[in-house]
């Protein structure tokens, strides 16, 4: 009997038999679901690690939900007492994932699969039991693509369209992923991708936490062709729909260190600032929404001469000309050329009077309140022409015409 059992197990262990069984199962599921389920090959190791090859699952309209060269699961442990499921690793190679929210019924294109495998027992659940936890040591995507299309919304032309995402060249390595209830934690070792908007992510790593009202990333490193960011970052929101109105609805807290940020990278997520191709070095704590930002002890550097140290409150972004600004300037240094080369939305340059060239390096301490072309200041200016103490209001009438009212002392 033992020899017979070993022989049966040996036959079952052959890839040919496993593939035959997988294809029979796929055919059965295709008929049950009324769609296409295909498996080209199956290999189950001695340790019950599973690899599916050349798989394809379509929705009711025969559009691919999942298509991949290989899908591998390295199984871990099941602990019923502690209600824990462990998977060492899930790996997808040359995978294509396509999610669609359908206009006809507002349902996701995979919902019929979820419904099929959902339990139909109407007995009330025992609410005294703690929820099951899922632990995954690794998720790896190599040379993959991902798309999400919400047919209830029209596509937008500028920036990342959260309702119509299309991501290619997707490579991902996640470690120590844990899912408990509606919360997710993970260590993201690396992520790279290209989105149809043109945004390119060269590399991203962090320790992530995703909750219904907050997304946080500690020890965050982001590398793009134009930026290198090092920081701790969190986004607070009322719900994930808030990202459709990112500028006003998502509160950010960013603790920057050794960061070089090109503002044009932000324009993919806030298209209103497209054209602000300015590289800024940042250190300090920034809080608020894009429309209402606050920072204390902020340090900035721009161009060849410009540095800033102080406190900043800004209300009205991304339109810099309509933004109300309150500055406490501990230290500010710049010159005409850095200011004149600063790019505004629409690839326009900041207009600075030619007379400012004669001032050379400009150093400033004090307070400024108002708009960039209409403000009140109480500040000390040190320039190549001398020192100026001000308590005045200043308004730009035209490119070469500035009106002011107040007191000046040299």
Coordinates of C-alpha atoms in Angstrom, one line a residue:
X1 CA 0.0 0.0 0.0
X2 CA 2.8 2.4 0.9
X3 CA 4.4 1.7 -2.5
X4 CA 1.1 2.4 -4.3
X5 CA 0.7 5.7 -2.4
X6 CA 4.2 6.7 -3.3
X7 CA 3.7 5.8 -6.9
X8 CA 0.5 7.8 -7.0
X9 CA 2.2 10.8 -5.4
X10 CA 5.1 10.4 -7.8
X11 CA 2.8 10.6 -10.8
X12 CA 1.0 13.6 -9.3
X13 CA 4.4 15.3 -8.8
X14 CA 5.1 15.3 -12.6
X15 CA 4.7 18.6 -14.3
X16 CA 2.7 17.0 -17.1
X17 CA 0.0 15.6 -14.7
X18 CA -0.1 18.8 -12.8
X19 CA -0.6 20.9 -15.9
X20 CA -3.3 18.5 -17.1
X21 CA -5.2 19.0 -13.8
X22 CA -4.7 22.8 -13.9
X23 CA -6.1 22.9 -17.5
X24 CA -9.1 20.8 -16.5
X25 CA -9.7 23.1 -13.6
X26 CA -9.4 26.2 -15.8
X27 CA -11.9 24.7 -18.3
X28 CA -14.3 24.0 -15.5
X29 CA -14.0 27.6 -14.1
X30 CA -14.4 29.0 -17.6
X31 CA -17.7 27.3 -17.9
X32 CA -18.8 28.1 -14.4
X33 CA -17.9 31.8 -14.7
X34 CA -19.0 32.3 -18.3
X35 CA -15.6 33.7 -19.3
X36 CA -12.0 32.6 -20.2
X37 CA -9.6 31.0 -17.7
X38 CA -6.5 29.6 -19.2
X39 CA -3.4 28.0 -17.7
X40 CA -0.5 26.9 -19.9
X41 CA 1.4 25.0 -17.2
X42 CA 1.5 24.2 -13.5
X43 CA 4.4 23.1 -11.2
X44 CA 4.0 22.3 -7.5
X45 CA 7.2 21.6 -5.6
X46 CA 7.8 19.2 -2.8
X47 CA 7.3 22.1 -0.4
X48 CA 4.0 23.0 -2.0
X49 CA 5.3 26.1 -3.7
X50 CA 3.1 26.7 -6.7
X51 CA 4.0 28.2 -10.1
X52 CA 1.4 28.8 -12.8
X53 CA 2.6 29.5 -16.3
X54 CA 1.0 31.4 -19.2
X55 CA -2.2 32.3 -17.3
X56 CA -5.1 34.4 -18.6
X57 CA -8.4 35.4 -16.9
X58 CA -10.9 37.6 -18.7
X59 CA -14.0 39.5 -17.6
X60 CA -17.5 39.1 -19.0
X61 CA -16.5 41.2 -22.0
X62 CA -13.5 39.0 -22.6
X63 CA -11.0 41.8 -21.7
X64 CA -8.0 40.6 -19.8
X65 CA -8.2 41.0 -16.0
X66 CA -5.0 39.1 -15.5
X67 CA -2.5 37.8 -18.0
X68 CA 1.0 36.7 -17.1
X69 CA 4.0 34.6 -18.2
X70 CA 4.2 33.2 -14.6
X71 CA 2.6 33.5 -11.2
X72 CA 4.5 32.0 -8.3
X73 CA 3.3 31.5 -4.7
X74 CA 5.8 30.4 -2.0
X75 CA 3.4 29.2 0.7
X76 CA 4.1 29.8 4.4
X77 CA 2.0 28.8 7.4
X78 CA -1.6 28.7 8.5
X79 CA -2.4 29.3 12.2
X80 CA -6.0 28.9 13.0
X81 CA -5.6 29.7 16.7
X82 CA -4.1 33.1 16.0
X83 CA -6.1 33.5 12.8
X84 CA -3.1 34.1 10.7
X85 CA -2.2 33.2 7.1
X86 CA 1.4 33.4 6.0
X87 CA 2.7 33.5 2.5
X88 CA 6.4 33.9 2.0
X89 CA 6.3 35.4 -1.5
X90 CA 4.1 36.1 -4.5
X91 CA 5.9 36.8 -7.7
X92 CA 4.4 37.9 -11.0
X93 CA 6.6 38.0 -14.2
X94 CA 5.5 39.9 -17.3
X95 CA 2.1 40.3 -15.9
X96 CA -0.8 42.5 -17.1
X97 CA -3.5 43.6 -14.7
X98 CA -6.5 45.5 -16.0
X99 CA -9.2 46.7 -13.7
X100 CA -12.4 48.4 -15.0
X101 CA -15.3 50.0 -13.1
X102 CA -18.1 49.4 -15.6
X103 CA -20.5 52.2 -16.6
X104 CA -23.5 49.8 -17.0
X105 CA -23.7 48.6 -13.4
X106 CA -20.9 50.6 -11.6
X107 CA -19.4 47.2 -10.6
X108 CA -15.7 46.2 -11.0
X109 CA -15.0 43.9 -13.9
X110 CA -13.8 41.2 -11.5
X111 CA -16.8 41.4 -9.1
X112 CA -18.4 38.2 -10.7
X113 CA -15.3 36.2 -9.6
X114 CA -15.5 37.6 -6.1
X115 CA -19.2 36.7 -5.9
X116 CA -18.6 33.2 -7.2
X117 CA -16.1 32.4 -4.5
X118 CA -17.8 34.3 -1.7
X119 CA -19.5 32.1 1.0
X120 CA -23.3 32.1 0.7
X121 CA -24.0 31.1 4.3
X122 CA -26.5 33.5 5.8
X123 CA -25.6 32.6 9.4
X124 CA -24.6 35.8 11.2
X125 CA -20.8 36.0 11.7
X126 CA -19.3 35.7 15.2
X127 CA -18.3 39.3 16.0
X128 CA -16.3 38.2 19.1
X129 CA -13.6 36.6 16.9
X130 CA -10.7 38.8 16.0
X131 CA -10.2 39.3 12.2
X132 CA -7.9 37.1 10.2
X133 CA -4.5 38.6 9.4
X134 CA -2.6 38.1 6.3
X135 CA 1.2 38.2 6.3
X136 CA 3.3 38.2 3.1
X137 CA 7.0 38.3 3.3
X138 CA 7.4 39.4 -0.3
X139 CA 5.5 40.6 -3.4
X140 CA 7.5 40.9 -6.6
X141 CA 6.4 42.3 -9.9
X142 CA 8.9 42.2 -12.8
X143 CA 8.2 43.8 -16.2
X144 CA 4.5 44.2 -15.5
X145 CA 1.8 46.6 -16.4
X146 CA -1.3 47.9 -14.6
X147 CA -4.4 49.8 -15.8
X148 CA -7.5 51.1 -14.0
X149 CA -10.4 52.7 -15.9
X150 CA -13.5 54.1 -14.3
X151 CA -16.1 54.3 -17.1
X152 CA -18.2 56.6 -15.0
X153 CA -15.7 59.4 -15.6
X154 CA -14.4 61.1 -18.7
X155 CA -10.6 61.0 -19.2
X156 CA -8.6 64.2 -18.5
X157 CA -5.7 65.3 -20.7
X158 CA -3.2 66.8 -18.3
X159 CA -1.5 65.1 -15.4
X160 CA -2.1 61.7 -13.7
X161 CA -5.8 60.7 -14.2
X162 CA -6.6 58.6 -11.1
X163 CA -9.8 57.3 -12.9
X164 CA -7.8 56.2 -15.9
X165 CA -4.4 55.0 -14.9
X166 CA -2.1 53.2 -17.3
X167 CA 1.2 52.1 -15.9
X168 CA 4.0 50.3 -17.8
X169 CA 7.6 49.1 -17.0
X170 CA 6.3 48.3 -13.5
X171 CA 8.8 46.7 -11.2
X172 CA 8.0 46.2 -7.5
X173 CA 9.6 44.5 -4.5
X174 CA 7.6 44.6 -1.2
X175 CA 8.7 42.9 2.0
X176 CA 6.9 42.2 5.3
X177 CA 3.5 43.1 4.0
X178 CA 0.8 42.8 6.7
X179 CA -3.0 43.3 6.3
X180 CA -5.2 43.6 9.4
X181 CA -8.8 44.8 8.9
X182 CA -8.7 48.0 6.8
X183 CA -5.0 48.7 7.5
X184 CA -1.9 47.8 5.5
X185 CA 1.8 48.0 6.5
X186 CA 4.8 47.1 4.4
X187 CA 8.4 47.8 3.6
X188 CA 8.8 48.8 0.0
X189 CA 12.3 47.9 -1.1
X190 CA 11.9 49.3 -4.7
X191 CA 9.3 50.5 -7.1
X192 CA 9.8 51.8 -10.6
X193 CA 7.3 52.7 -13.3
X194 CA 6.1 54.9 -16.2
X195 CA 2.6 56.4 -16.3
X196 CA 0.8 57.4 -19.5
X197 CA 0.9 61.0 -18.4
X198 CA 4.6 61.0 -18.9
X199 CA 5.5 60.7 -15.2
X200 CA 8.6 58.5 -14.7
X201 CA 9.5 57.0 -11.3
X202 CA 13.1 55.7 -11.4
X203 CA 13.0 54.3 -7.9
X204 CA 11.0 54.6 -4.7
X205 CA 11.6 53.0 -1.2
X206 CA 10.0 53.5 2.2
X207 CA 8.2 51.9 5.1
X208 CA 4.5 52.4 4.3
X209 CA 1.3 52.4 6.3
X210 CA -2.1 52.7 4.6
X211 CA -5.2 53.4 6.7
X212 CA -8.7 54.6 5.8
X213 CA -7.8 58.2 6.7
X214 CA -4.1 58.4 6.2
X215 CA -1.2 57.2 4.0
X216 CA 2.3 57.5 5.6
X217 CA 5.8 56.7 4.3
X218 CA 8.8 56.8 6.6
X219 CA 12.4 56.9 5.4
X220 CA 11.0 57.8 2.0
X221 CA 13.4 58.0 -0.9
X222 CA 12.0 59.0 -4.3
X223 CA 14.2 59.3 -7.5
X224 CA 12.9 60.6 -10.8
X225 CA 14.9 61.9 -13.8
X226 CA 14.6 65.4 -12.3
X227 CA 14.2 65.0 -8.5
X228 CA 15.8 63.2 -5.5
X229 CA 13.7 63.3 -2.4
X230 CA 14.5 62.1 1.1
X231 CA 11.8 62.6 3.7
X232 CA 9.1 61.3 6.0
X233 CA 5.7 61.9 4.4
X234 CA 2.0 61.5 5.3
X235 CA -1.2 62.2 3.5
X236 CA -4.4 62.7 5.5
X237 CA -7.8 62.5 3.8
X238 CA -11.5 61.9 4.4
X239 CA -11.5 59.1 1.9
X240 CA -9.6 58.0 -1.2
X241 CA -11.9 60.0 -3.4
X242 CA -10.2 63.1 -2.0
X243 CA -7.3 62.5 -4.4
X244 CA -9.6 63.5 -7.2
X245 CA -9.4 67.0 -5.6
X246 CA -5.8 66.7 -4.4
X247 CA -5.0 70.4 -4.2
X248 CA -7.7 71.2 -1.7
X249 CA -8.7 67.9 -0.1
X250 CA -5.5 66.1 0.9
X251 CA -3.5 67.4 3.9
X252 CA 0.3 66.7 3.7
X253 CA 3.0 66.6 6.3
X254 CA 6.5 66.4 4.9
X255 CA 9.7 66.4 6.9
X256 CA 12.3 67.1 4.2
X257 CA 16.0 66.3 4.4
X258 CA 18.7 66.6 1.7
X259 CA 15.9 67.0 -1.0
X260 CA 16.2 68.2 -4.5
X261 CA 12.7 68.7 -6.0
X262 CA 11.8 69.8 -9.5
X263 CA 8.4 71.5 -9.3
X264 CA 7.5 70.1 -12.8
X265 CA 7.3 66.6 -11.2
X266 CA 4.5 67.9 -9.0
X267 CA 2.7 69.2 -12.0
X268 CA 1.8 65.6 -13.0
X269 CA -0.4 65.5 -9.9
X270 CA -1.3 69.2 -9.8
X271 CA -1.5 70.2 -13.5
X272 CA -2.2 73.8 -12.7
X273 CA 1.5 74.3 -12.0
X274 CA 2.7 72.7 -15.3
X275 CA 5.6 74.7 -16.6
X276 CA 7.2 75.5 -13.2
X277 CA 10.5 73.8 -14.3
X278 CA 12.4 74.9 -11.2
X279 CA 14.8 72.8 -9.1
X280 CA 14.6 73.6 -5.4
X281 CA 16.6 72.2 -2.6
X282 CA 14.5 71.7 0.6
X283 CA 15.0 71.0 4.3
X284 CA 12.4 71.4 7.0
X285 CA 8.8 70.6 7.9
X286 CA 5.9 71.5 5.6
X287 CA 2.2 71.0 6.5
X288 CA -1.2 71.6 4.9
X289 CA -2.8 71.1 1.5
X290 CA -1.3 72.4 -1.7
X291 CA -3.8 75.2 -1.5
X292 CA -2.8 76.1 2.1
X293 CA 0.7 75.3 3.0
X294 CA 2.6 76.2 6.2
X295 CA 6.2 75.7 7.2
X296 CA 8.4 76.6 10.2
X297 CA 12.2 76.8 10.0
X298 CA 12.1 76.0 6.3
X299 CA 15.4 76.1 4.3
X300 CA 15.3 76.5 0.5
X301 CA 18.0 77.0 -2.2
X302 CA 17.3 77.9 -5.8
X303 CA 19.6 78.7 -8.8
X304 CA 23.1 79.9 -8.1
X305 CA 22.6 82.6 -5.4
X306 CA 19.2 82.1 -3.8
X307 CA 18.8 80.8 -0.3
X308 CA 16.0 81.2 2.2
X309 CA 15.6 80.4 5.9
X310 CA 12.4 81.3 7.8
X311 CA 8.6 80.6 8.3
X312 CA 6.1 80.5 5.4
X313 CA 2.3 80.5 5.2
X314 CA 0.9 80.3 1.7
X315 CA -2.9 80.3 0.8
X316 CA -4.0 80.1 -2.8
X317 CA -1.6 77.8 -4.6
X318 CA -1.1 76.6 -7.3
X319 CA -1.8 80.0 -8.9
X320 CA 1.2 81.9 -7.5
X321 CA -0.1 85.3 -8.6
X322 CA -3.3 84.8 -6.5
X323 CA -1.5 83.3 -3.5
X324 CA -1.5 85.2 -0.2
X325 CA 1.9 84.8 1.4
X326 CA 3.1 85.6 4.9
X327 CA 6.8 85.3 5.4
X328 CA 9.0 85.6 8.4
X329 CA 12.4 85.9 6.8
X330 CA 15.3 85.0 9.0
X331 CA 17.7 85.0 6.1
X332 CA 17.2 85.5 2.4
X333 CA 19.7 86.0 -0.4
X334 CA 19.2 86.3 -4.1
X335 CA 20.0 88.2 -7.3
X336 CA 18.2 89.5 -10.4
X337 CA 19.2 86.5 -12.6
X338 CA 17.8 83.8 -10.2
X339 CA 14.5 85.7 -9.9
X340 CA 14.2 86.4 -13.6
X341 CA 14.8 82.7 -14.4
X342 CA 12.1 81.5 -12.0
X343 CA 9.5 79.7 -14.1
X344 CA 5.8 80.3 -13.4
X345 CA 2.9 78.0 -14.6
X346 CA 2.7 78.0 -18.4
X347 CA 6.5 78.2 -18.7
X348 CA 6.4 82.0 -18.1
X349 CA 9.2 83.7 -16.3
X350 CA 8.8 85.9 -13.2
X351 CA 8.9 89.5 -14.4
X352 CA 11.5 91.5 -12.5
X353 CA 12.4 95.2 -13.3
X354 CA 15.7 95.6 -15.2
X355 CA 16.8 98.1 -12.5
X356 CA 17.2 95.2 -10.1
X357 CA 20.4 94.1 -11.9
X358 CA 22.3 97.0 -10.4
X359 CA 21.5 95.8 -6.8
X360 CA 23.8 92.8 -7.2
X361 CA 23.4 90.3 -4.3
X362 CA 20.3 91.1 -2.3
X363 CA 20.1 90.1 1.4
X364 CA 16.8 90.4 3.3
X365 CA 15.5 89.9 6.9
X366 CA 12.1 90.8 8.1
X367 CA 8.4 90.2 7.4
X368 CA 6.3 90.2 4.2
X369 CA 2.6 89.9 3.9
X370 CA 0.5 89.9 0.7
X371 CA 0.8 88.8 -2.9
X372 CA 4.0 88.7 -4.9
X373 CA 3.0 91.9 -6.8
X374 CA 1.1 93.6 -4.0
X375 CA 2.5 93.3 -0.4
X376 CA 3.4 95.0 2.8
X377 CA 6.8 94.6 4.3
X378 CA 8.9 95.5 7.3
X379 CA 12.3 94.5 6.4
X380 CA 16.0 95.3 6.1
X381 CA 17.6 95.0 2.6
X382 CA 21.3 94.8 2.0
X383 CA 22.4 95.2 -1.6
X384 CA 25.4 96.2 -3.6
X385 CA 24.0 99.7 -3.6
X386 CA 23.7 100.0 0.2
X387 CA 21.3 99.1 3.1
X388 CA 17.6 99.9 3.1
X389 CA 15.2 99.7 6.0
X390 CA 11.5 99.5 5.0
X391 CA 8.1 99.8 6.4
X392 CA 5.9 100.1 3.4
X393 CA 3.4 98.6 0.9
X394 CA 4.4 97.9 -2.6
X395 CA 2.3 97.2 -5.7
X396 CA 3.4 96.3 -9.2
X397 CA 1.4 98.4 -11.7
X398 CA 3.2 97.2 -14.8
X399 CA 6.5 95.6 -15.8
X400 CA 8.5 98.8 -15.2
X401 CA 6.1 100.7 -12.9
X402 CA 6.0 100.0 -9.2
X403 CA 4.0 102.0 -6.7
X404 CA 4.9 102.1 -3.0
X405 CA 3.7 103.9 0.2
X406 CA 5.4 104.0 3.5
X407 CA 8.8 104.7 5.1
X408 CA 12.3 104.1 3.7
X409 CA 15.6 104.8 5.5
X410 CA 19.0 104.4 4.1

